[in-house]
PDB file of C-alpha atoms in Angstrom:
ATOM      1  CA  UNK Q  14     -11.621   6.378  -6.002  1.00 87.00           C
ATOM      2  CA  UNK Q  15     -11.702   9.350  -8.032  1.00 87.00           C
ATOM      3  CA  UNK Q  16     -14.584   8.284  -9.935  1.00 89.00           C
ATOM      4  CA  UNK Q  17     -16.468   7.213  -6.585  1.00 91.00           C
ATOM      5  CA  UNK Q  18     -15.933  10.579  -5.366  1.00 91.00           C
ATOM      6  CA  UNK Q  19     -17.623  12.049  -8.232  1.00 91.00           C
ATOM      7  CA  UNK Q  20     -20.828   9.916  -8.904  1.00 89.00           C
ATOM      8  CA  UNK Q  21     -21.391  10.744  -4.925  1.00 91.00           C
ATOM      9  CA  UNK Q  22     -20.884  14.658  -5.197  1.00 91.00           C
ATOM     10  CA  UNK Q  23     -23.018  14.204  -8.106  1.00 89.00           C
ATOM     11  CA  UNK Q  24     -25.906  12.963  -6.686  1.00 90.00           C
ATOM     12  CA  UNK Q  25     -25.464  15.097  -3.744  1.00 93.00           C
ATOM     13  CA  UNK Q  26     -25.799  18.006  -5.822  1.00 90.00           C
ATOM     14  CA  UNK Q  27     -28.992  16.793  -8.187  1.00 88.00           C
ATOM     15  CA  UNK Q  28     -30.817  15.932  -4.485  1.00 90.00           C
ATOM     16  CA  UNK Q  29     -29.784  19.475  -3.693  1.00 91.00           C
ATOM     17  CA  UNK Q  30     -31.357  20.522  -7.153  1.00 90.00           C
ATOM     18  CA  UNK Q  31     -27.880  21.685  -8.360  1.00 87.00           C
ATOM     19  CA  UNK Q  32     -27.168  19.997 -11.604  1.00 80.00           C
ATOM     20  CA  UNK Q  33     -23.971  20.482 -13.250  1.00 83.00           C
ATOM     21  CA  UNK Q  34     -23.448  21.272 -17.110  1.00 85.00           C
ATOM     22  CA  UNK Q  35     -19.977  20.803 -17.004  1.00 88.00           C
ATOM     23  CA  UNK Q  36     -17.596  18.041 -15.186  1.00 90.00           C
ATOM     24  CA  UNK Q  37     -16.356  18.566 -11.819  1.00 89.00           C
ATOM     25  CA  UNK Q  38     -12.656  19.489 -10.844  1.00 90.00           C
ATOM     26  CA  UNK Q  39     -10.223  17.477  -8.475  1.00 90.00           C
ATOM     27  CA  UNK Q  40      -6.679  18.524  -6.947  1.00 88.00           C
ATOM     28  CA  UNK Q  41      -4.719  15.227  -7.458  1.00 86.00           C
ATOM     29  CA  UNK Q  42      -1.332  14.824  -6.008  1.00 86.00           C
ATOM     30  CA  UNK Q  43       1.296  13.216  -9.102  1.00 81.00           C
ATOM     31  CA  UNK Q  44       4.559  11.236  -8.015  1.00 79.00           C
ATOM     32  CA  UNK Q  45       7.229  12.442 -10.111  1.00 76.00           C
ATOM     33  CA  UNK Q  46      10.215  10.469  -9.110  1.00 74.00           C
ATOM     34  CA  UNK Q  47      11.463   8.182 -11.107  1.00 72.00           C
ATOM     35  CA  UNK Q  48      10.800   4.202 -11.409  1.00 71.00           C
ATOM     36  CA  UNK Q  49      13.400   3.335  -8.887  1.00 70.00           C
ATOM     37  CA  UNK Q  50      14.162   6.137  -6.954  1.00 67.00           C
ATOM     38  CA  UNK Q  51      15.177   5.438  -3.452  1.00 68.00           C
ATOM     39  CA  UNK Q  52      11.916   6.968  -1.265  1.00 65.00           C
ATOM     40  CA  UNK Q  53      13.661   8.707   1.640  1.00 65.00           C
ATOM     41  CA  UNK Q  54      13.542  11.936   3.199  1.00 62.00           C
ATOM     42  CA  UNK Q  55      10.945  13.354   0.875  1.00 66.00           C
ATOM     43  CA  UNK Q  56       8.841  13.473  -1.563  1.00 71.00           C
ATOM     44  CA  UNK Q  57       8.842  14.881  -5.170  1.00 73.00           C
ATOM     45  CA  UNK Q  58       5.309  15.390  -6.680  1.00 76.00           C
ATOM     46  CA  UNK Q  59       2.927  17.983  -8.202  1.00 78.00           C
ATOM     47  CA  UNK Q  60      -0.454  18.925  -7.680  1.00 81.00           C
ATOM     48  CA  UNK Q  61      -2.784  19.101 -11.050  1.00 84.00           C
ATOM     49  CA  UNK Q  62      -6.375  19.982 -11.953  1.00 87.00           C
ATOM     50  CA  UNK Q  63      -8.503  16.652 -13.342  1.00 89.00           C
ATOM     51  CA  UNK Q  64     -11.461  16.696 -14.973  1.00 90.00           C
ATOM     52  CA  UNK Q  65     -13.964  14.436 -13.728  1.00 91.00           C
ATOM     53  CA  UNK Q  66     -16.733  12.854 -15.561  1.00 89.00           C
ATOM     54  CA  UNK Q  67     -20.002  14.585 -16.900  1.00 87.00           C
ATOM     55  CA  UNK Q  68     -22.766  14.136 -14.719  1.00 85.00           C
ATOM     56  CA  UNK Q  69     -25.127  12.503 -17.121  1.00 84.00           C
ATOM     57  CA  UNK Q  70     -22.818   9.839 -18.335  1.00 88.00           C
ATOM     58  CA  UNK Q  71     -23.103   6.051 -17.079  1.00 91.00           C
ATOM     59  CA  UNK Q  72     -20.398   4.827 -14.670  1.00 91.00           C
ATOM     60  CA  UNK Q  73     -18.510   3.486 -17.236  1.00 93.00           C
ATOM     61  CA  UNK Q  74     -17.862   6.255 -19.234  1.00 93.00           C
ATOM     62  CA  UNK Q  75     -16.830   8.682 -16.354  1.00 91.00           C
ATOM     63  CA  UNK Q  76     -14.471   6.099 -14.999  1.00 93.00           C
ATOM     64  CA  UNK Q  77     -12.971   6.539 -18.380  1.00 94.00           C
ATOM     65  CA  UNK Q  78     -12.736  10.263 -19.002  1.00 92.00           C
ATOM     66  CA  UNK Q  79     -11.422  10.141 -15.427  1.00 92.00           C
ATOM     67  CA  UNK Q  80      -8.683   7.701 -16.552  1.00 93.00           C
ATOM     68  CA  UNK Q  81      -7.521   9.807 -19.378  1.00 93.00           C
ATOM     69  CA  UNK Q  82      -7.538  13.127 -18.277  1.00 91.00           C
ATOM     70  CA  UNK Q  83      -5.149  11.331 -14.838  1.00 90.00           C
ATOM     71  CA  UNK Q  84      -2.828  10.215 -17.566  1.00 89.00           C
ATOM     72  CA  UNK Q  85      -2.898  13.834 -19.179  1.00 89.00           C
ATOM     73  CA  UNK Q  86      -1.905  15.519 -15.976  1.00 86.00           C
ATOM     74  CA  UNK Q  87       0.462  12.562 -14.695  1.00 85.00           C
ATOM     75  CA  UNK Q  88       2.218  13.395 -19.071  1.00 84.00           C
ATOM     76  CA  UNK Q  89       2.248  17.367 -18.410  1.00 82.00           C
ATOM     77  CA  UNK Q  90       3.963  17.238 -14.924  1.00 79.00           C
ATOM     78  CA  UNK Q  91       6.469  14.661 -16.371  1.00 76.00           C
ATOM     79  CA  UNK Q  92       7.131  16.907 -18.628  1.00 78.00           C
ATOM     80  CA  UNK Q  93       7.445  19.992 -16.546  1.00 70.00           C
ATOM     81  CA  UNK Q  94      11.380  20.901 -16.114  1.00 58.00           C
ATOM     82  CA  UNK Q  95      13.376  20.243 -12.906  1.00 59.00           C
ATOM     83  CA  UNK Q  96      13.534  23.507 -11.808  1.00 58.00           C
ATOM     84  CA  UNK Q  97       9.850  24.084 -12.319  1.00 60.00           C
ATOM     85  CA  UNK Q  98       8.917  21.275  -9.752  1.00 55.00           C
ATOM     86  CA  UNK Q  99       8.719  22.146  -6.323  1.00 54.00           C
ATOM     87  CA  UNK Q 100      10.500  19.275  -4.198  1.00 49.00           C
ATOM     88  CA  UNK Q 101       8.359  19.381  -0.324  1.00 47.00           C
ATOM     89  CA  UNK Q 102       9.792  17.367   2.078  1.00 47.00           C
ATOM     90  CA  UNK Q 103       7.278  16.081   5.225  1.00 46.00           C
ATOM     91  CA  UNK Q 104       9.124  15.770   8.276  1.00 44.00           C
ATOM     92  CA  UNK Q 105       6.979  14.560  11.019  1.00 42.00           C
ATOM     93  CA  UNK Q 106       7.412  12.419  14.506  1.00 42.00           C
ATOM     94  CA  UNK Q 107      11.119  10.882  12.556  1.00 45.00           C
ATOM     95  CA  UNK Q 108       8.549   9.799   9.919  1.00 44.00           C
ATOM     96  CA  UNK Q 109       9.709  10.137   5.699  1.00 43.00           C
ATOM     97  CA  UNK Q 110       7.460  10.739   3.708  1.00 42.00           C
TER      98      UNK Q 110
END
């Protein structure tokens, strides 16, 4: 989706005459509980900055600079101690989310 996301804002910006020299940004939420963790009554996740993909590269490639810098940020939250996480809980019509 990510990738999507950025080939459109792309070519949004180059019809708009506003090409880019360096990659967008995107604010991507990371789940950071743990395989198994029981999912009630909240969630435990960061927010971190990716890099998207250059706007001159083919599909392909941006899909895969897009993959790797994901797994960088999803690596430096994990690694992030407990008491630097902020745990938010979403409370909402007896909804958990």
């Amino acid at each position: 989706m990510l990738c999507v996301c950025d080939i459109a804002l792309n070519r949004h910006l180059q019809n708009h005459r506003q090409c880019l020299d360096k990659p967008l940004v995107a604010l991507m939420p990371i789940d950071l509980r743990e395989e198994g963790a029981v999912k009630k009554g909240g969630n435990k996740f960061a927010v971190g900055l990716v890099e998207l993909g250059h706007a001159l590269d083919t599909p392909t490639r941006r899909l895969a600079a897009i993959q790797q810098s994901t797994r960088n940020v999803k690596h430096q939250a994990q690694e992030v101690s407990p008491g630097g996480i902020l745990t938010i809980r979403f409370w909402s019509m007896g909804w958990h989310y």
